[in-house]
Amino acid sequence: EAGVAQSPRYKIIEKRQSVAFWCNPISGHATLYWYQQILGQGPKLLIQFQNNGVVDDSQLPKDRFSAERLKGVDSTLKIQPAKLEDSAVYLCASSPRTGTSDTQYFGPGTRLTVL
Amino acid sequence: GENVEQHPSTLSVQEGDSAVIKCTYSDSASNYFPWYKQELGKGPQLIIDIRSNVGEKKDQRIAVTLNKTAKHFSLHITETQPEDSAVYFCAAVASGGGADGLTFGKGTHLIIQP
């Protein structure tokens, strides 16, 4: 079974530029998460989707971050404009269902460096 | 919201010895506690988890214990091997209501000395 796919793996941008990350979850997984992992810390949830609907975006900085999952499969996370403090690894995870605590499977992440 | 504290931040043990990592959580509604292993340049990988209706769970050299009264849970690795070297994260979540994003601890860098 293929795992969670993410691209690109690395991205370097200047501050105030925009950037987008892509995630393809494990086939059949209805729930998709985006986490931000700053160096030396644990992942922090940004947003959770159930199919193409948002379940939780309470920790998403909505003035600069946006995410969508239009067809209930792939998802994109965008930052516009980027700040220095956005430098982090952005992890995508998927789970078979929500409503009960089920295993979350993580992708390899996208490492973002903002200069 | 939930807050998870993890200790120690770094743990160095001799190969073959045991390692113990401890976590505490704040939300009494939390009922699912996974442990993830993260190697350099990779995403976190689940190694074991425990639910609130169970006090202990074991899988070969890895075990997890949960004390709901004290709100703490621990990871135990026995007979450590070089490939156990990695960063380990504990997490907690309260299920129900649909939102089940994990709250993670800050991680423990486990170093296995040959």
PDB file of C-alpha atoms in Angstrom:
ATOM      1  CA  GLU A   1       0.000   0.000   0.000  1.00  0.00           C
ATOM      2  CA  ALA A   2       1.416   3.379  -1.003  1.00  0.00           C
ATOM      3  CA  GLY A   3       1.960   5.877   1.790  1.00  0.00           C
ATOM      4  CA  VAL A   4       1.139   9.564   2.033  1.00  0.00           C
ATOM      5  CA  ALA A   5       2.847  11.465  -0.783  1.00  0.00           C
ATOM      6  CA  GLN A   6       4.015  15.071  -0.490  1.00  0.00           C
ATOM      7  CA  SER A   7       5.715  17.473  -2.847  1.00  0.00           C
ATOM      8  CA  PRO A   8       7.955  19.279  -3.106  1.00  0.00           C
ATOM      9  CA  ARG A   9      10.320  17.816  -0.508  1.00  0.00           C
ATOM     10  CA  TYR A  10      12.245  21.065  -0.137  1.00  0.00           C
ATOM     11  CA  LYS A  11      11.466  24.697  -0.892  1.00  0.00           C
ATOM     12  CA  ILE A  12      13.451  27.874  -0.365  1.00  0.00           C
ATOM     13  CA  ILE A  13      11.752  31.253  -0.814  1.00  0.00           C
ATOM     14  CA  GLU A  14      12.236  34.887   0.114  1.00  0.00           C
ATOM     15  CA  LYS A  15       9.994  36.456   2.754  1.00  0.00           C
ATOM     16  CA  ARG A  16       6.778  37.939   1.399  1.00  0.00           C
ATOM     17  CA  GLN A  17       6.723  35.403  -1.452  1.00  0.00           C
ATOM     18  CA  SER A  18       4.010  32.769  -1.744  1.00  0.00           C
ATOM     19  CA  VAL A  19       4.391  28.992  -1.686  1.00  0.00           C
ATOM     20  CA  ALA A  20       2.154  25.946  -2.075  1.00  0.00           C
ATOM     21  CA  PHE A  21       2.500  22.375  -0.864  1.00  0.00           C
ATOM     22  CA  TRP A  22       0.704  19.331  -2.204  1.00  0.00           C
ATOM     23  CA  CYS A  23      -0.431  16.168  -0.428  1.00  0.00           C
ATOM     24  CA  ASN A  24      -1.907  12.916  -1.723  1.00  0.00           C
ATOM     25  CA  PRO A  25      -3.253  10.788   1.150  1.00  0.00           C
ATOM     26  CA  ILE A  26      -3.422   7.018   1.375  1.00  0.00           C
ATOM     27  CA  SER A  27      -6.132   5.732  -0.940  1.00  0.00           C
ATOM     28  CA  GLY A  28      -9.525   5.575   0.744  1.00  0.00           C
ATOM     29  CA  HIS A  29      -8.570   7.735   3.735  1.00  0.00           C
ATOM     30  CA  ALA A  30     -11.335  10.259   4.304  1.00  0.00           C
ATOM     31  CA  THR A  31      -9.502  12.341   6.901  1.00  0.00           C
ATOM     32  CA  LEU A  32      -6.500  14.525   6.066  1.00  0.00           C
ATOM     33  CA  TYR A  33      -4.395  16.692   8.358  1.00  0.00           C
ATOM     34  CA  TRP A  34      -1.728  19.339   7.876  1.00  0.00           C
ATOM     35  CA  TYR A  35       0.816  19.833  10.662  1.00  0.00           C
ATOM     36  CA  GLN A  36       3.636  22.353  11.060  1.00  0.00           C
ATOM     37  CA  GLN A  37       6.838  21.104  12.691  1.00  0.00           C
ATOM     38  CA  ILE A  38       9.309  23.788  13.709  1.00  0.00           C
ATOM     39  CA  LEU A  39      12.882  22.569  14.272  1.00  0.00           C
ATOM     40  CA  GLY A  40      13.262  20.942  17.679  1.00  0.00           C
ATOM     41  CA  GLN A  41       9.533  20.759  18.381  1.00  0.00           C
ATOM     42  CA  GLY A  42       6.682  18.340  17.931  1.00  0.00           C
ATOM     43  CA  PRO A  43       4.213  18.714  15.052  1.00  0.00           C
ATOM     44  CA  LYS A  44       1.406  21.222  15.560  1.00  0.00           C
ATOM     45  CA  LEU A  45      -1.971  20.758  13.882  1.00  0.00           C
ATOM     46  CA  LEU A  46      -2.905  23.428  11.335  1.00  0.00           C
ATOM     47  CA  ILE A  47      -6.053  22.025   9.755  1.00  0.00           C
ATOM     48  CA  GLN A  48      -8.115  18.833   9.554  1.00  0.00           C
ATOM     49  CA  PHE A  49     -10.370  17.814   6.640  1.00  0.00           C
ATOM     50  CA  GLN A  50     -13.062  15.158   6.559  1.00  0.00           C
ATOM     51  CA  ASN A  51     -13.558  14.412   2.849  1.00  0.00           C
ATOM     52  CA  ASN A  52     -13.636  17.945   1.388  1.00  0.00           C
ATOM     53  CA  GLY A  53     -15.006  19.688   4.485  1.00  0.00           C
ATOM     54  CA  VAL A  54     -13.006  21.453   7.203  1.00  0.00           C
ATOM     55  CA  VAL A  55     -13.339  19.839  10.645  1.00  0.00           C
ATOM     56  CA  ASP A  56     -10.841  21.975  12.579  1.00  0.00           C
ATOM     57  CA  ASP A  57      -8.854  25.015  11.467  1.00  0.00           C
ATOM     58  CA  SER A  58      -8.640  26.750  14.827  1.00  0.00           C
ATOM     59  CA  GLN A  59      -4.816  26.885  14.755  1.00  0.00           C
ATOM     60  CA  LEU A  60      -4.455  27.942  11.124  1.00  0.00           C
ATOM     61  CA  PRO A  61      -3.153  31.526  10.745  1.00  0.00           C
ATOM     62  CA  LYS A  62      -5.887  32.460   8.311  1.00  0.00           C
ATOM     63  CA  ASP A  63      -4.427  35.854   7.440  1.00  0.00           C
ATOM     64  CA  ARG A  64      -1.656  34.120   5.484  1.00  0.00           C
ATOM     65  CA  PHE A  65      -2.375  30.370   5.364  1.00  0.00           C
ATOM     66  CA  SER A  66      -5.072  28.665   3.310  1.00  0.00           C
ATOM     67  CA  ALA A  67      -5.811  25.036   2.501  1.00  0.00           C
ATOM     68  CA  GLU A  68      -8.237  23.197   0.315  1.00  0.00           C
ATOM     69  CA  ARG A  69      -9.261  19.659  -0.511  1.00  0.00           C
ATOM     70  CA  LEU A  70     -11.652  20.227  -3.379  1.00  0.00           C
ATOM     71  CA  LYS A  71     -12.430  16.655  -4.478  1.00  0.00           C
ATOM     72  CA  GLY A  72     -11.949  15.004  -1.110  1.00  0.00           C
ATOM     73  CA  VAL A  73      -8.638  13.421  -2.099  1.00  0.00           C
ATOM     74  CA  ASP A  74      -5.561  15.610  -2.752  1.00  0.00           C
ATOM     75  CA  SER A  75      -4.960  18.722  -0.709  1.00  0.00           C
ATOM     76  CA  THR A  76      -2.906  21.883  -1.088  1.00  0.00           C
ATOM     77  CA  LEU A  77      -1.619  24.191   1.645  1.00  0.00           C
ATOM     78  CA  LYS A  78      -0.656  27.735   0.670  1.00  0.00           C
ATOM     79  CA  ILE A  79       1.229  30.485   2.469  1.00  0.00           C
ATOM     80  CA  GLN A  80       0.925  34.036   1.185  1.00  0.00           C
ATOM     81  CA  PRO A  81       2.906  36.077   2.093  1.00  0.00           C
ATOM     82  CA  ALA A  82       5.545  34.001   3.857  1.00  0.00           C
ATOM     83  CA  LYS A  83       7.343  35.202   6.985  1.00  0.00           C
ATOM     84  CA  LEU A  84      10.682  34.119   8.420  1.00  0.00           C
ATOM     85  CA  GLU A  85       8.902  32.281  11.247  1.00  0.00           C
ATOM     86  CA  ASP A  86       7.138  30.048   8.709  1.00  0.00           C
ATOM     87  CA  SER A  87      10.384  28.126   8.202  1.00  0.00           C
ATOM     88  CA  ALA A  88       9.447  24.602   9.227  1.00  0.00           C
ATOM     89  CA  VAL A  89       8.597  21.132   7.958  1.00  0.00           C
ATOM     90  CA  TYR A  90       5.001  20.849   6.782  1.00  0.00           C
ATOM     91  CA  LEU A  91       3.638  17.365   7.347  1.00  0.00           C
ATOM     92  CA  CYS A  92       0.550  15.848   5.816  1.00  0.00           C
ATOM     93  CA  ALA A  93      -1.165  12.906   7.495  1.00  0.00           C
ATOM     94  CA  SER A  94      -4.208  10.813   6.665  1.00  0.00           C
ATOM     95  CA  SER A  95      -6.499   8.522   8.596  1.00  0.00           C
ATOM     96  CA  PRO A  96      -9.232   6.122   7.517  1.00  0.00           C
ATOM     97  CA  ARG A  97     -12.006   7.963   9.423  1.00  0.00           C
ATOM     98  CA  THR A  98     -12.764  10.617  11.981  1.00  0.00           C
ATOM     99  CA  GLY A  99     -15.088  10.708  14.981  1.00  0.00           C
ATOM    100  CA  THR A 100     -12.964   8.059  16.693  1.00  0.00           C
ATOM    101  CA  SER A 101      -9.254   8.328  17.362  1.00  0.00           C
ATOM    102  CA  ASP A 102      -7.647   6.311  14.615  1.00  0.00           C
ATOM    103  CA  THR A 103      -4.084   5.931  13.436  1.00  0.00           C
ATOM    104  CA  GLN A 104      -2.662   8.890  11.570  1.00  0.00           C
ATOM    105  CA  TYR A 105      -0.130   8.047   8.857  1.00  0.00           C
ATOM    106  CA  PHE A 106       2.378  10.760   8.049  1.00  0.00           C
ATOM    107  CA  GLY A 107       4.066  11.691   4.810  1.00  0.00           C
ATOM    108  CA  PRO A 108       7.764  12.624   4.556  1.00  0.00           C
ATOM    109  CA  GLY A 109       7.048  16.351   4.812  1.00  0.00           C
ATOM    110  CA  THR A 110       8.063  19.464   2.904  1.00  0.00           C
ATOM    111  CA  ARG A 111      10.946  21.430   4.418  1.00  0.00           C
ATOM    112  CA  LEU A 112      10.355  25.169   3.890  1.00  0.00           C
ATOM    113  CA  THR A 113      13.119  27.719   4.374  1.00  0.00           C
ATOM    114  CA  VAL A 114      12.128  31.393   4.292  1.00  0.00           C
ATOM    115  CA  LEU A 115      15.048  33.791   3.780  1.00  0.00           C
TER     116      LEU A 115
ATOM    117  CA  GLY B   1      -6.870  22.938  24.919  1.00  0.00           C
ATOM    118  CA  GLU B   2      -4.627  19.940  25.487  1.00  0.00           C
ATOM    119  CA  ASN B   3      -1.024  20.379  26.634  1.00  0.00           C
ATOM    120  CA  VAL B   4       1.511  17.528  26.522  1.00  0.00           C
ATOM    121  CA  GLU B   5       4.810  17.657  28.395  1.00  0.00           C
ATOM    122  CA  GLN B   6       7.578  15.159  27.510  1.00  0.00           C
ATOM    123  CA  HIS B   7      10.785  14.258  29.369  1.00  0.00           C
ATOM    124  CA  PRO B   8      13.673  13.936  28.958  1.00  0.00           C
ATOM    125  CA  SER B   9      14.552  15.964  25.882  1.00  0.00           C
ATOM    126  CA  THR B  10      17.679  13.831  25.331  1.00  0.00           C
ATOM    127  CA  LEU B  11      18.334  10.296  26.535  1.00  0.00           C
ATOM    128  CA  SER B  12      21.569   8.393  26.033  1.00  0.00           C
ATOM    129  CA  VAL B  13      21.704   4.681  26.913  1.00  0.00           C
ATOM    130  CA  GLN B  14      24.107   1.832  26.317  1.00  0.00           C
ATOM    131  CA  GLU B  15      23.126  -0.704  23.683  1.00  0.00           C
ATOM    132  CA  GLY B  16      21.178  -3.499  25.328  1.00  0.00           C
ATOM    133  CA  ASP B  17      19.930  -1.332  28.208  1.00  0.00           C
ATOM    134  CA  SER B  18      16.359  -0.073  28.634  1.00  0.00           C
ATOM    135  CA  ALA B  19      15.042   3.395  27.834  1.00  0.00           C
ATOM    136  CA  VAL B  20      12.029   5.110  29.394  1.00  0.00           C
ATOM    137  CA  ILE B  21      10.355   8.281  28.117  1.00  0.00           C
ATOM    138  CA  LYS B  22       7.602   9.965  30.109  1.00  0.00           C
ATOM    139  CA  CYS B  23       4.724  12.249  29.132  1.00  0.00           C
ATOM    140  CA  THR B  24       1.991  14.071  30.990  1.00  0.00           C
ATOM    141  CA  TYR B  25      -1.206  15.527  29.568  1.00  0.00           C
ATOM    142  CA  SER B  26      -3.653  18.108  30.827  1.00  0.00           C
ATOM    143  CA  ASP B  27      -7.043  17.300  29.281  1.00  0.00           C
ATOM    144  CA  SER B  28      -8.875  14.609  31.222  1.00  0.00           C
ATOM    145  CA  ALA B  29     -11.025  13.997  28.136  1.00  0.00           C
ATOM    146  CA  SER B  30      -8.035  12.678  26.171  1.00  0.00           C
ATOM    147  CA  ASN B  31      -8.505   8.997  25.416  1.00  0.00           C
ATOM    148  CA  TYR B  32      -5.948   8.067  22.746  1.00  0.00           C
ATOM    149  CA  PHE B  33      -2.174   8.199  23.230  1.00  0.00           C
ATOM    150  CA  PRO B  34       0.097   7.278  20.309  1.00  0.00           C
ATOM    151  CA  TRP B  35       3.896   7.219  20.225  1.00  0.00           C
ATOM    152  CA  TYR B  36       5.765   8.136  17.059  1.00  0.00           C
ATOM    153  CA  LYS B  37       9.381   7.596  15.994  1.00  0.00           C
ATOM    154  CA  GLN B  38      10.921  10.143  13.645  1.00  0.00           C
ATOM    155  CA  GLU B  39      14.194   9.548  11.842  1.00  0.00           C
ATOM    156  CA  LEU B  40      16.143  12.340  10.208  1.00  0.00           C
ATOM    157  CA  GLY B  41      14.468  13.625   7.072  1.00  0.00           C
ATOM    158  CA  LYS B  42      11.401  11.413   7.479  1.00  0.00           C
ATOM    159  CA  GLY B  43       7.868  11.827   8.744  1.00  0.00           C
ATOM    160  CA  PRO B  44       6.768  10.449  12.115  1.00  0.00           C
ATOM    161  CA  GLN B  45       5.988   6.724  12.163  1.00  0.00           C
ATOM    162  CA  LEU B  46       3.597   5.176  14.675  1.00  0.00           C
ATOM    163  CA  ILE B  47       5.317   2.582  16.866  1.00  0.00           C
ATOM    164  CA  ILE B  48       2.659   1.883  19.492  1.00  0.00           C
ATOM    165  CA  ASP B  49      -0.516   3.411  20.869  1.00  0.00           C
ATOM    166  CA  ILE B  50      -2.798   2.976  23.855  1.00  0.00           C
ATOM    167  CA  ARG B  51      -6.406   3.872  24.536  1.00  0.00           C
ATOM    168  CA  SER B  52      -7.805   5.047  27.841  1.00  0.00           C
ATOM    169  CA  ASN B  53      -9.575   1.783  28.618  1.00  0.00           C
ATOM    170  CA  VAL B  54      -6.228  -0.043  28.790  1.00  0.00           C
ATOM    171  CA  GLY B  55      -3.450   0.384  31.370  1.00  0.00           C
ATOM    172  CA  GLU B  56      -0.597  -1.268  29.511  1.00  0.00           C
ATOM    173  CA  LYS B  57       0.219  -2.523  26.039  1.00  0.00           C
ATOM    174  CA  LYS B  58       3.257  -4.382  24.779  1.00  0.00           C
ATOM    175  CA  ASP B  59       4.658  -5.137  21.344  1.00  0.00           C
ATOM    176  CA  GLN B  60       7.906  -7.120  21.400  1.00  0.00           C
ATOM    177  CA  ARG B  61      10.574  -4.790  22.888  1.00  0.00           C
ATOM    178  CA  ILE B  62       8.232  -1.808  23.179  1.00  0.00           C
ATOM    179  CA  ALA B  63       5.633  -1.199  25.867  1.00  0.00           C
ATOM    180  CA  VAL B  64       3.454   1.718  26.889  1.00  0.00           C
ATOM    181  CA  THR B  65       1.787   2.320  30.250  1.00  0.00           C
ATOM    182  CA  LEU B  66      -1.026   4.739  31.039  1.00  0.00           C
ATOM    183  CA  ASN B  67      -2.062   6.190  34.401  1.00  0.00           C
ATOM    184  CA  LYS B  68      -5.317   8.096  33.826  1.00  0.00           C
ATOM    185  CA  THR B  69      -5.560   9.298  37.407  1.00  0.00           C
ATOM    186  CA  ALA B  70      -2.148  10.950  37.276  1.00  0.00           C
ATOM    187  CA  LYS B  71      -2.551  11.860  33.582  1.00  0.00           C
ATOM    188  CA  HIS B  72       0.728  10.411  32.523  1.00  0.00           C
ATOM    189  CA  PHE B  73       1.920   7.731  30.128  1.00  0.00           C
ATOM    190  CA  SER B  74       5.316   6.260  29.413  1.00  0.00           C
ATOM    191  CA  LEU B  75       7.192   4.465  26.635  1.00  0.00           C
ATOM    192  CA  HIS B  76       9.513   1.620  27.573  1.00  0.00           C
ATOM    193  CA  ILE B  77      12.050   0.180  25.136  1.00  0.00           C
ATOM    194  CA  THR B  78      13.982  -2.883  26.297  1.00  0.00           C
ATOM    195  CA  GLU B  79      17.175  -4.396  24.856  1.00  0.00           C
ATOM    196  CA  THR B  80      17.896  -1.224  22.900  1.00  0.00           C
ATOM    197  CA  GLN B  81      19.593  -1.526  19.516  1.00  0.00           C
ATOM    198  CA  PRO B  82      21.446   1.028  17.340  1.00  0.00           C
ATOM    199  CA  GLU B  83      18.429   1.297  15.029  1.00  0.00           C
ATOM    200  CA  ASP B  84      16.363   2.583  17.966  1.00  0.00           C
ATOM    201  CA  SER B  85      18.303   5.862  17.770  1.00  0.00           C
ATOM    202  CA  ALA B  86      15.786   8.534  16.678  1.00  0.00           C
ATOM    203  CA  VAL B  87      13.482  11.239  18.031  1.00  0.00           C
ATOM    204  CA  TYR B  88      10.402   9.909  19.813  1.00  0.00           C
ATOM    205  CA  PHE B  89       7.179  11.886  20.246  1.00  0.00           C
ATOM    206  CA  CYS B  90       4.229  11.224  22.486  1.00  0.00           C
ATOM    207  CA  ALA B  91       0.819  12.622  21.621  1.00  0.00           C
ATOM    208  CA  ALA B  92      -2.668  12.820  23.031  1.00  0.00           C
ATOM    209  CA  VAL B  93      -6.129  13.519  21.717  1.00  0.00           C
ATOM    210  CA  ALA B  94      -9.721  13.562  22.944  1.00  0.00           C
ATOM    211  CA  SER B  95     -11.891  11.820  20.400  1.00  0.00           C
ATOM    212  CA  GLY B  96     -15.481  12.711  19.648  1.00  0.00           C
ATOM    213  CA  GLY B  97     -16.981  15.634  17.801  1.00  0.00           C
ATOM    214  CA  GLY B  98     -14.994  14.818  14.692  1.00  0.00           C
ATOM    215  CA  ALA B  99     -11.895  16.885  15.505  1.00  0.00           C
ATOM    216  CA  ASP B 100      -9.047  14.554  16.459  1.00  0.00           C
ATOM    217  CA  GLY B 101      -5.858  16.371  15.593  1.00  0.00           C
ATOM    218  CA  LEU B 102      -2.997  15.198  17.796  1.00  0.00           C
ATOM    219  CA  THR B 103      -1.247  17.356  20.402  1.00  0.00           C
ATOM    220  CA  PHE B 104       2.407  16.351  20.505  1.00  0.00           C
ATOM    221  CA  GLY B 105       5.118  16.618  23.124  1.00  0.00           C
ATOM    222  CA  LYS B 106       8.394  18.302  22.201  1.00  0.00           C
ATOM    223  CA  GLY B 107      10.197  15.046  21.568  1.00  0.00           C
ATOM    224  CA  THR B 108      12.983  12.958  23.068  1.00  0.00           C
ATOM    225  CA  HIS B 109      16.222  12.408  21.184  1.00  0.00           C
ATOM    226  CA  LEU B 110      17.208   8.823  22.018  1.00  0.00           C
ATOM    227  CA  ILE B 111      20.867   7.992  21.483  1.00  0.00           C
ATOM    228  CA  ILE B 112      22.009   4.365  21.675  1.00  0.00           C
ATOM    229  CA  GLN B 113      25.689   4.139  22.565  1.00  0.00           C
ATOM    230  CA  PRO B 114      27.484   1.074  21.119  1.00  0.00           C
TER     231      PRO B 114
END
